[in-house]
Backbone as a chain_set.jsonl record, in Angstrom:
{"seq": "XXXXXXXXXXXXXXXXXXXXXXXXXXXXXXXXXXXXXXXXXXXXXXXXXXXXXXXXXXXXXXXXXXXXXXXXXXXXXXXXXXXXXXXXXXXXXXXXXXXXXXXXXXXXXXXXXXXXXXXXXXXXXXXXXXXXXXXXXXXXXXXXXXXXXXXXXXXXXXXXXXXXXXXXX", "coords": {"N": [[-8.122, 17.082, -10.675], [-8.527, 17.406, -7.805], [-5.52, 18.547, -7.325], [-5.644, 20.674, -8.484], [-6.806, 22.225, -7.408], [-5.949, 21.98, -4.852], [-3.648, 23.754, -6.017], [-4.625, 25.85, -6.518], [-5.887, 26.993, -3.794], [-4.009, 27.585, -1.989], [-2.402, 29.345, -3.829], [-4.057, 31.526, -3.71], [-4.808, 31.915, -0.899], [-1.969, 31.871, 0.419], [-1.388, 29.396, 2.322], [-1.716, 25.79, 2.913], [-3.979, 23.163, 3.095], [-4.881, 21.211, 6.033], [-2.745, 18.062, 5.853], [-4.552, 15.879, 6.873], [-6.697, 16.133, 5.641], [-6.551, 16.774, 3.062], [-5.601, 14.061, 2.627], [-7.646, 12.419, 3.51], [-9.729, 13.372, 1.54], [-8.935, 12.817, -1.033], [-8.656, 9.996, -0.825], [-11.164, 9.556, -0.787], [-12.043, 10.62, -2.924], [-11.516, 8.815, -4.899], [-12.636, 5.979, -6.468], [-13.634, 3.01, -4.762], [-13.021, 0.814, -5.475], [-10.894, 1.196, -7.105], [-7.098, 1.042, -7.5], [-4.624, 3.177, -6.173], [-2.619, 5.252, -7.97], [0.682, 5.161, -9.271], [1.684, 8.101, -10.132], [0.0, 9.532, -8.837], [-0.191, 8.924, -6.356], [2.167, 9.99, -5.682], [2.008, 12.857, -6.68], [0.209, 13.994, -4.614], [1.887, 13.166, -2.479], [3.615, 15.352, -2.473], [1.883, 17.621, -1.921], [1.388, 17.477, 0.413], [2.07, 18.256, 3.915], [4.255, 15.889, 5.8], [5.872, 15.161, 8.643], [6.696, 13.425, 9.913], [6.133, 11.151, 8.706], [3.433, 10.35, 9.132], [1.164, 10.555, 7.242], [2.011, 9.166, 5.119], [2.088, 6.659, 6.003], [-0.722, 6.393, 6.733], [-1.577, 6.488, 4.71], [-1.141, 4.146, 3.218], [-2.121, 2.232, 4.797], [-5.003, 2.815, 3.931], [-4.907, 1.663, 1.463], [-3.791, -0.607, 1.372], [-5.96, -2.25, 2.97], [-7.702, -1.562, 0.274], [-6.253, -3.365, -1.655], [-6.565, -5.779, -0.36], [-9.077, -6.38, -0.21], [-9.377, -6.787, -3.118], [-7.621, -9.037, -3.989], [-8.718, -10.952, -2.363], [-11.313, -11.391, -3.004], [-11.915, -11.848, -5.701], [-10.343, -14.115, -5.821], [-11.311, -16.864, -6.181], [-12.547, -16.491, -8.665], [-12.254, -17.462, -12.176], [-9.279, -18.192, -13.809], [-8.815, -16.298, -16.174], [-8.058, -13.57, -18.42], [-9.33, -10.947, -17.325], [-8.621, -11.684, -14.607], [-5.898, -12.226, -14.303], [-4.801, -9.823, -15.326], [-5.748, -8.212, -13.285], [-4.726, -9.257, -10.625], [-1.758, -8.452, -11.533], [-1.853, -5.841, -10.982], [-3.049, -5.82, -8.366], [-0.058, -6.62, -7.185], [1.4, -4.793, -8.559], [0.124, -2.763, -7.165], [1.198, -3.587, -3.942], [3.935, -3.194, -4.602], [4.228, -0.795, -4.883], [3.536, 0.683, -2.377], [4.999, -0.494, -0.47], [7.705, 0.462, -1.562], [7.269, 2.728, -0.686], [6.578, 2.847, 1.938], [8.769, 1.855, 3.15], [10.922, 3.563, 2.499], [9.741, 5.789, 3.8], [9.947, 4.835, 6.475], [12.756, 4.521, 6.36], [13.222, 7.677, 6.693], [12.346, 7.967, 8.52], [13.608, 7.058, 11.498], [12.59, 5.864, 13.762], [9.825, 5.827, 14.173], [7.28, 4.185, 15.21], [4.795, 2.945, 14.17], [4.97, 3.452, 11.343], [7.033, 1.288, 10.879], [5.365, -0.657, 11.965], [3.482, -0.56, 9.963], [4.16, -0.986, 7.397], [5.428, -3.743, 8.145], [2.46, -5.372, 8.795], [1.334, -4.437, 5.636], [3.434, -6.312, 4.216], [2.659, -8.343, 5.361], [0.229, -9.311, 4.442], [0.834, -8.755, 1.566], [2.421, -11.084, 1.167], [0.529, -13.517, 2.0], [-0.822, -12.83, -0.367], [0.942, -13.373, -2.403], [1.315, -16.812, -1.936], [-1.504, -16.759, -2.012], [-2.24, -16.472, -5.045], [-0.904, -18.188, -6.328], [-2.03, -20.593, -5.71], [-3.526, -22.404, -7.002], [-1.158, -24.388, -8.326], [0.996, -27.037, -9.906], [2.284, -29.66, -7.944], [4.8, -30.142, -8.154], [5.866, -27.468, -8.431], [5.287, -26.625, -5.94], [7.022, -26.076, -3.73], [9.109, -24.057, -4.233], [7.584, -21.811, -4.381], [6.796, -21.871, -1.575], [8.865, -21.525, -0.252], [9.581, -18.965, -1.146], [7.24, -17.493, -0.2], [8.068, -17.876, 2.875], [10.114, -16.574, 2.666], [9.473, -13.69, 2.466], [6.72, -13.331, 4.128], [8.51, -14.144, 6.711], [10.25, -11.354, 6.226], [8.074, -9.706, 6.639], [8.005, -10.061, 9.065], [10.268, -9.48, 10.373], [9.693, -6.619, 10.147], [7.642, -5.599, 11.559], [8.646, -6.602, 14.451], [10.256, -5.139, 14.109], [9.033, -2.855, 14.918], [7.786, -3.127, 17.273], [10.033, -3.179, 18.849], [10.151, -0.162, 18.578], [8.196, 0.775, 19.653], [8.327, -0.048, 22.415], [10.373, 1.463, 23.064], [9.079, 4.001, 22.994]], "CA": [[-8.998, 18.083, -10.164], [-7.884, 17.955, -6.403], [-4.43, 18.834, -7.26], [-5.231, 21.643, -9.372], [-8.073, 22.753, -6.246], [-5.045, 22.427, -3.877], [-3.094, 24.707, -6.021], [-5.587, 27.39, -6.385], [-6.071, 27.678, -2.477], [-2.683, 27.899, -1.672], [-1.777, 30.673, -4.341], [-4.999, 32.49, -3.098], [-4.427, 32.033, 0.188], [-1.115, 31.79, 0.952], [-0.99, 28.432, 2.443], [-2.12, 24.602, 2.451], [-5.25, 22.483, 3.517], [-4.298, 20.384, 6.543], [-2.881, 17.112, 5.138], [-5.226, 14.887, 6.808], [-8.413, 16.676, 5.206], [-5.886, 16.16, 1.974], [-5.612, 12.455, 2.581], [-9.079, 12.074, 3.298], [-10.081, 13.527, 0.458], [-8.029, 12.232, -2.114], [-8.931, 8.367, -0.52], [-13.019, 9.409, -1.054], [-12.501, 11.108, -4.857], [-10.727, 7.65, -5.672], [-13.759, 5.612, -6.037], [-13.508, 2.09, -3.744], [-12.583, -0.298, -6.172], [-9.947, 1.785, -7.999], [-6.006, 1.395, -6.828], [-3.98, 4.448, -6.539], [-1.657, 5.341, -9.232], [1.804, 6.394, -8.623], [1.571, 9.581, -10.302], [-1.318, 10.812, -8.236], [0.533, 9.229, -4.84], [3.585, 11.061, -5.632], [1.311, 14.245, -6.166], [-0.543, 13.72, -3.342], [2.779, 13.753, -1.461], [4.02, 16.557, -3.066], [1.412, 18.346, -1.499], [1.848, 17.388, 1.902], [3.533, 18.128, 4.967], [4.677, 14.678, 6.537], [7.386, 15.589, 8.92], [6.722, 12.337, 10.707], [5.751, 10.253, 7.989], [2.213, 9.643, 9.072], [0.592, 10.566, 6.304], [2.493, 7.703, 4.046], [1.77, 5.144, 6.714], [-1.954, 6.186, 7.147], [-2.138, 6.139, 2.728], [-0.457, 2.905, 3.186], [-3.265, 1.728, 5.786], [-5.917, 2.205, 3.59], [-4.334, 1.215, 0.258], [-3.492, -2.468, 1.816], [-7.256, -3.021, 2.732], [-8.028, -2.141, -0.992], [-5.813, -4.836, -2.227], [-6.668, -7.415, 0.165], [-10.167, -7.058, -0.56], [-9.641, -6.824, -4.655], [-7.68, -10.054, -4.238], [-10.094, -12.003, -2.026], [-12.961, -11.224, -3.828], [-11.494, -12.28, -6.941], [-9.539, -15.417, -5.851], [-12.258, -17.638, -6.908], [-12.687, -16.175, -10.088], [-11.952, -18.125, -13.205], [-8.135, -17.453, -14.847], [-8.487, -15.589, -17.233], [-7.459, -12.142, -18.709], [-9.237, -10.066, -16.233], [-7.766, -11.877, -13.549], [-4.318, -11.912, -14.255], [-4.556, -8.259, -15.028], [-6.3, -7.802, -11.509], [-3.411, -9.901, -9.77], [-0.743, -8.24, -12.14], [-2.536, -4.908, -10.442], [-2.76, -5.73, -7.035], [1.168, -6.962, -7.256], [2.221, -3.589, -8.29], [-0.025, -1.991, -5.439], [1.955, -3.88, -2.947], [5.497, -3.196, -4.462], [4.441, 0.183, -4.385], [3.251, 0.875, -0.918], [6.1, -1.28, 0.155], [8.631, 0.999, -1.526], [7.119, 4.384, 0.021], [6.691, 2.664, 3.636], [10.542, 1.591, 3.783], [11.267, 4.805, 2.268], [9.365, 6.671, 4.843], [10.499, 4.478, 7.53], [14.003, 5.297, 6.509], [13.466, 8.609, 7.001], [11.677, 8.205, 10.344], [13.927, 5.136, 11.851], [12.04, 6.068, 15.102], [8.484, 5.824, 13.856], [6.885, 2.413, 15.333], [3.721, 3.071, 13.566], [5.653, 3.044, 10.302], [7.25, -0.186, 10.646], [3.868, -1.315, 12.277], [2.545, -0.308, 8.501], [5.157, -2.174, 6.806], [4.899, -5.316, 8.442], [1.852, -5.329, 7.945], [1.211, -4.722, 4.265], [4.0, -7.336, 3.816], [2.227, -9.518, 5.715], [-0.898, -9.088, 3.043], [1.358, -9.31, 0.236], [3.268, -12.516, 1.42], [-0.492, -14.127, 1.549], [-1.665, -12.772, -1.611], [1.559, -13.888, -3.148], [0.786, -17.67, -1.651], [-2.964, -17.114, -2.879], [-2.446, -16.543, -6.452], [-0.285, -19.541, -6.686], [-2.567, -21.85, -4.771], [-3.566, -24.13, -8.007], [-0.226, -24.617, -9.193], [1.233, -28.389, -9.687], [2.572, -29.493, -6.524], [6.379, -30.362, -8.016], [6.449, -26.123, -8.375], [4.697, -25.848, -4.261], [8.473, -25.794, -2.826], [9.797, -22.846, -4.687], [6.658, -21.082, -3.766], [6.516, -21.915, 0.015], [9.993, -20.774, -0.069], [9.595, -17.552, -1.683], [6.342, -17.363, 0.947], [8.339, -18.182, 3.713], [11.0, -15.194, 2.736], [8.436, -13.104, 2.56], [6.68, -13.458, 5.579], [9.786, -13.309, 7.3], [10.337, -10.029, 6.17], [7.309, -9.064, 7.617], [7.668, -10.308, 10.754], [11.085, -8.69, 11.44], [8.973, -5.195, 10.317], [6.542, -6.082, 12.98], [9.429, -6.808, 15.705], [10.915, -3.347, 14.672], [7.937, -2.22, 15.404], [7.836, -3.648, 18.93], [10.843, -2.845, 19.418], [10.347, 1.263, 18.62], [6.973, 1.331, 20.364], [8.654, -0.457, 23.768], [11.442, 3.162, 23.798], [8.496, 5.182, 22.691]], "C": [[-8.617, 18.483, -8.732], [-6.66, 18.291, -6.247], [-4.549, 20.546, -7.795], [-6.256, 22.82, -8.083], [-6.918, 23.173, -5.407], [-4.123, 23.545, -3.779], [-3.48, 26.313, -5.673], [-5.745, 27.918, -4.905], [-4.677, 27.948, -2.122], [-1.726, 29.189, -2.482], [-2.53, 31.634, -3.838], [-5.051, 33.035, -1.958], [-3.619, 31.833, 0.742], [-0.613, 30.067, 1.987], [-1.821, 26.786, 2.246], [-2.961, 24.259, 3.494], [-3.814, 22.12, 4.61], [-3.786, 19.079, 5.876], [-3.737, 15.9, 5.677], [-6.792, 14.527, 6.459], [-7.768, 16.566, 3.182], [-6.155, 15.028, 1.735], [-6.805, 12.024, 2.938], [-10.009, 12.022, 1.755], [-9.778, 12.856, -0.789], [-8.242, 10.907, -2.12], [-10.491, 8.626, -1.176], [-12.808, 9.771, -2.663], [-11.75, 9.475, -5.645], [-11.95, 6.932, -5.411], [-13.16, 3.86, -5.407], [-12.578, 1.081, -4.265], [-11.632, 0.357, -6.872], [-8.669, 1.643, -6.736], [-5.405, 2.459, -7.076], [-2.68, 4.359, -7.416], [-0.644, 5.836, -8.717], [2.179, 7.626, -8.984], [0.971, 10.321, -9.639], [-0.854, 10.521, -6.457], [1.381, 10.079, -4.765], [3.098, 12.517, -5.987], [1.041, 15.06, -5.459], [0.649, 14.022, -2.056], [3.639, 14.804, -1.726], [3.571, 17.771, -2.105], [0.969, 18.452, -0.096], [2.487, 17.636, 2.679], [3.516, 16.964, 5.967], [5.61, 14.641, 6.808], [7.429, 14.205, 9.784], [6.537, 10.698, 10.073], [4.296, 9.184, 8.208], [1.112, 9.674, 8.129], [0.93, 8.827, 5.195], [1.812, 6.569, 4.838], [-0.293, 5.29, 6.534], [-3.239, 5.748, 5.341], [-2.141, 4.718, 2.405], [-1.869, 1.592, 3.593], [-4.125, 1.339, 4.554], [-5.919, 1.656, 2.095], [-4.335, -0.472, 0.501], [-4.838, -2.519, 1.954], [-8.077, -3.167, 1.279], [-7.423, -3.276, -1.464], [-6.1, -5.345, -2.14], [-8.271, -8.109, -0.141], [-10.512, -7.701, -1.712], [-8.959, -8.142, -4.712], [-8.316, -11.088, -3.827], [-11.442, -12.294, -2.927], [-12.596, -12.365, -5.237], [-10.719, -13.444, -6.809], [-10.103, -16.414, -6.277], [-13.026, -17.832, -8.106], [-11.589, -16.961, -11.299], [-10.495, -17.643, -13.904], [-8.593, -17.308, -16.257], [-7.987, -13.976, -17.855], [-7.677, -11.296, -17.533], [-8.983, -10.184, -15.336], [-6.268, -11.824, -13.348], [-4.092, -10.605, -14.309], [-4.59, -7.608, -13.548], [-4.769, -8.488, -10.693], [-2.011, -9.037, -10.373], [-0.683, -6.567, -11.056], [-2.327, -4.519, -9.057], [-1.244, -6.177, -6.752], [1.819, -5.375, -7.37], [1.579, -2.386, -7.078], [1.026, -2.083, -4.483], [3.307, -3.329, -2.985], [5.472, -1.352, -4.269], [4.281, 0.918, -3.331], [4.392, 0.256, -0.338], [7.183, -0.227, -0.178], [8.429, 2.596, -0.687], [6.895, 3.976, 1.627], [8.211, 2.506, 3.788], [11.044, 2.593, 3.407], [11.112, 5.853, 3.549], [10.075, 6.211, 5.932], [11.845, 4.754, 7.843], [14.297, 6.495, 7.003], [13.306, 9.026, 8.577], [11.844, 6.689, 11.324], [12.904, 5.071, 13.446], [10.626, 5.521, 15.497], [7.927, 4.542, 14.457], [5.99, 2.671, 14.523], [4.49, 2.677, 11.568], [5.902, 1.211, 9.914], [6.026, -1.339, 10.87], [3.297, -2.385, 10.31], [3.152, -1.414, 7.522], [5.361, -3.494, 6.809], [3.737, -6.048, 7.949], [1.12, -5.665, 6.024], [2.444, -5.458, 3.602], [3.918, -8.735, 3.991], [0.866, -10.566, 4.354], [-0.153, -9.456, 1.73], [2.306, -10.829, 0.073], [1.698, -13.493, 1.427], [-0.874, -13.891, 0.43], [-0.724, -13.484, -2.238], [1.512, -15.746, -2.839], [-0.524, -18.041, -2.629], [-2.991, -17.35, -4.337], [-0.955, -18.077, -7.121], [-0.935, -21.038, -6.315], [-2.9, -22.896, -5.707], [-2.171, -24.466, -8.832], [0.675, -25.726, -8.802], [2.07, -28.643, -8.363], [4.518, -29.686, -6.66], [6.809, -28.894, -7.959], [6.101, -25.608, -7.315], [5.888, -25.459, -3.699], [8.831, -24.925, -2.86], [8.421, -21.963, -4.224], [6.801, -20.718, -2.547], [7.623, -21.403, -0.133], [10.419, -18.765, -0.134], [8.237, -16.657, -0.313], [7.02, -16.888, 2.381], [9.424, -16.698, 4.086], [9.904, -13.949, 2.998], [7.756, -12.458, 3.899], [7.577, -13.313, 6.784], [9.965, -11.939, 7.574], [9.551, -9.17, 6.675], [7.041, -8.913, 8.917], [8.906, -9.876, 11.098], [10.582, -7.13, 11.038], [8.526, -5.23, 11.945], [7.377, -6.287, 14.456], [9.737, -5.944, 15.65], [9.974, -3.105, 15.502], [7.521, -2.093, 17.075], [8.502, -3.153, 19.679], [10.545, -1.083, 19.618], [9.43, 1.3, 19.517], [7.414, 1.267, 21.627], [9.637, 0.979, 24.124], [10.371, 4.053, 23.502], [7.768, 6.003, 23.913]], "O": [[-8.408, 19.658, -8.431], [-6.34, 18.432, -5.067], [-3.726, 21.425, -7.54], [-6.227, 24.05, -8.104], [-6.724, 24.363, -5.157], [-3.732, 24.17, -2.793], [-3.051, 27.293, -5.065], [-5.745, 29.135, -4.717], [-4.559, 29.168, -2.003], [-0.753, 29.791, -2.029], [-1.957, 32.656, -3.46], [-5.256, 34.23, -1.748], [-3.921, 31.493, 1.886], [0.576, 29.832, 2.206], [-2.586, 26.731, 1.284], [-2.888, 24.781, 4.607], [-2.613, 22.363, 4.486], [-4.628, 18.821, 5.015], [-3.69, 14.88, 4.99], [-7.599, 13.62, 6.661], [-8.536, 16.323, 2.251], [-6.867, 14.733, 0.774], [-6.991, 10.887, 2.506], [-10.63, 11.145, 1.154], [-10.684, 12.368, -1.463], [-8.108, 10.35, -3.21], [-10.906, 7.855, -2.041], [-13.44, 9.16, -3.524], [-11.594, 9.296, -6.853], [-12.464, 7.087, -4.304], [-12.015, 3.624, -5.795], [-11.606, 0.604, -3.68], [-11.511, -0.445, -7.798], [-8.842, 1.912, -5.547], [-5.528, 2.89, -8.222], [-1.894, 3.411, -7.434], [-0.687, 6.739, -7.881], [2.946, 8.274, -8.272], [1.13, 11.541, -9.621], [-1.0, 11.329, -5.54], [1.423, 10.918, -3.866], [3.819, 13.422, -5.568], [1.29, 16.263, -5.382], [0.509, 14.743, -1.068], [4.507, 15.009, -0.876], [4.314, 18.621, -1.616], [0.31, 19.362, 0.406], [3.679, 17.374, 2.512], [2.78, 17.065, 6.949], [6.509, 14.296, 6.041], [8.494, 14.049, 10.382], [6.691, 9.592, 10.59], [4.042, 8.042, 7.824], [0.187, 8.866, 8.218], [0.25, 7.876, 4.809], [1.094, 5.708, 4.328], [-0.991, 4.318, 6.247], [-4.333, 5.305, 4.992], [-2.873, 4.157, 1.59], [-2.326, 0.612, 3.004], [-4.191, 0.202, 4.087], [-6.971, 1.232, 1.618], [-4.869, -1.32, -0.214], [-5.294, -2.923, 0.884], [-8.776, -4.122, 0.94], [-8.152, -4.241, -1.696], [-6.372, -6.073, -3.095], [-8.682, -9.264, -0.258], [-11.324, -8.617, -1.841], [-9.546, -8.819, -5.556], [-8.558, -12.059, -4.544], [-12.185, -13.209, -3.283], [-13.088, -13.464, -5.494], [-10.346, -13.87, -7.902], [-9.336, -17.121, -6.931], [-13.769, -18.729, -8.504], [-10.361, -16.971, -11.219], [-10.593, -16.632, -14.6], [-8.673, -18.118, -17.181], [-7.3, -13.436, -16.988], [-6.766, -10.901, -16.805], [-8.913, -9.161, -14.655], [-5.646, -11.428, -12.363], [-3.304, -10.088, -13.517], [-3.836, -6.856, -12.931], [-3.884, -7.732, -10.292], [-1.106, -8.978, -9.54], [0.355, -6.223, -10.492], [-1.78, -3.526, -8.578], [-1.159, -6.029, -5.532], [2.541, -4.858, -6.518], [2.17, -1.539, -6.408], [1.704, -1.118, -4.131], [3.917, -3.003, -1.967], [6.361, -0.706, -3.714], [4.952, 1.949, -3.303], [4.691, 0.907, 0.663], [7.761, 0.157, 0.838], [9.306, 3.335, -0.241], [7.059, 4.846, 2.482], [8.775, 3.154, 4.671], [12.026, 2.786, 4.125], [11.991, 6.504, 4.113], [10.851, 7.004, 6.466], [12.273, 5.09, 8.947], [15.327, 6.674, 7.654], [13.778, 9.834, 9.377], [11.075, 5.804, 11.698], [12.69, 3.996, 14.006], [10.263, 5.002, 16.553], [8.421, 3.61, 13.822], [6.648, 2.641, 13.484], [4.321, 1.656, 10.9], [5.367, 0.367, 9.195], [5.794, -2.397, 10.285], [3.036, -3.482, 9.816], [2.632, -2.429, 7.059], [5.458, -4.258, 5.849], [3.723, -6.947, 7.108], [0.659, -6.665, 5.475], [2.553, -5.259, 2.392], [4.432, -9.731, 3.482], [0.741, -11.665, 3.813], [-0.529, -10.347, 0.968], [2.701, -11.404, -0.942], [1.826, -14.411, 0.618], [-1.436, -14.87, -0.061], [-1.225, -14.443, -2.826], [1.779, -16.22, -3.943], [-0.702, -18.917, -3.476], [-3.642, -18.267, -4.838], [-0.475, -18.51, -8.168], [-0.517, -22.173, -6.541], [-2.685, -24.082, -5.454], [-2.262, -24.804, -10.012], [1.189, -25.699, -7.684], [2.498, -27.648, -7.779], [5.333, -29.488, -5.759], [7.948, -28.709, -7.532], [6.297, -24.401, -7.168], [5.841, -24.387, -3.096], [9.107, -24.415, -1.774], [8.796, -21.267, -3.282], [6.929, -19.537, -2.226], [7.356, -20.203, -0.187], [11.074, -17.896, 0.441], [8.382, -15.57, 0.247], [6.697, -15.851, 2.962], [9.546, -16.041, 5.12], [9.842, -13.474, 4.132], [8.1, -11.453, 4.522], [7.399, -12.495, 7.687], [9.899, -11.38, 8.668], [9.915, -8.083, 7.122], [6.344, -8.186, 9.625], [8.967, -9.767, 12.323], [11.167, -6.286, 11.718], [9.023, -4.95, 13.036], [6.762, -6.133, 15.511], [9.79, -5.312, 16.706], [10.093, -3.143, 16.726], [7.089, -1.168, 17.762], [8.208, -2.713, 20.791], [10.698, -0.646, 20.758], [9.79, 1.989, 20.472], [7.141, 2.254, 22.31], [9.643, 1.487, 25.245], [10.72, 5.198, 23.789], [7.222, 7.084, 23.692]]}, "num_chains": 1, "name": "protein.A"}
């Protein structure tokens, strides 16, 4: 419906909403508890102009607090079906916000805010990936913490880009 809204003003009137009355929008018609789909992100940026790539980072923003809440909430919940689905769920959130922030960031090596974003929601997904392993026998904890440990890492040299771009900015 907001894609097909966006078109109609833009053939009518010759050009496009702002995109951050876009990306507002598009975050409120998604109702709270729902993750975004990658058909309707890749829409969504379709219909954007992000010459700086703040739009991605600011989708990014509030995409990672859905996750983090849908796996907290639910970490104490009983394994079973609808949890593994939910974890299977919030897993491909992350890989996909992860691939459109290093994407973006590529494009905008300059951006601190970017890499900020990135760090960030790798930081979130290096704990969630921890969390949903937390009852599992302790001879398979090593390969975990390891995989954790990469992880985290990775987020924390985002987070130093980040330092680093903001300190020439």
């Amino acid at each position: 419906m907001l894609f097909g809204t966006l078109a109609t003003f833009q053939k009518r009137f010759g050009r496009q909403f702002a995109s951050r009355l876009v990306l507002d929008t598009f975050a409120v018609i998604h109702v709270s508890d729902e993750l975004f789909k990658r058909e309707d992100v890749d829409r969504l940026l379709e219909q954007v102009d992000d010459p700086d790539g703040q739009v991605v980072s600011d989708l990014a923003a509030r995409m990672a607090v859905r996750l983090r809440r849908q796996w907290v909430e639910f970490s104490d919940a009983r394994p079973n079906r609808a949890y593994r689905d939910l974890f299977a769920e919030v897993q491909r959130g992350y890989a996909l916000f992860d691939e459109l922030l290093a994407k973006s960031a590529e494009q905008h090596p300059d951006n601190w805010q970017l890499a900020a974003s990135l760090g960030g929601l790798r930081l979130d997904a290096a704990d969630f990936h921890l969390a949903r392993h937390g009852d599992i026998p302790l001879e398979s904890r090593e390969k975990v913490l390891v995989e954790y440990e990469s992880k985290r890492n990775a987020a924390l040299e985002a987070l130093q880009s980040a330092t680093t771009k903001y300190a020439k900015a």
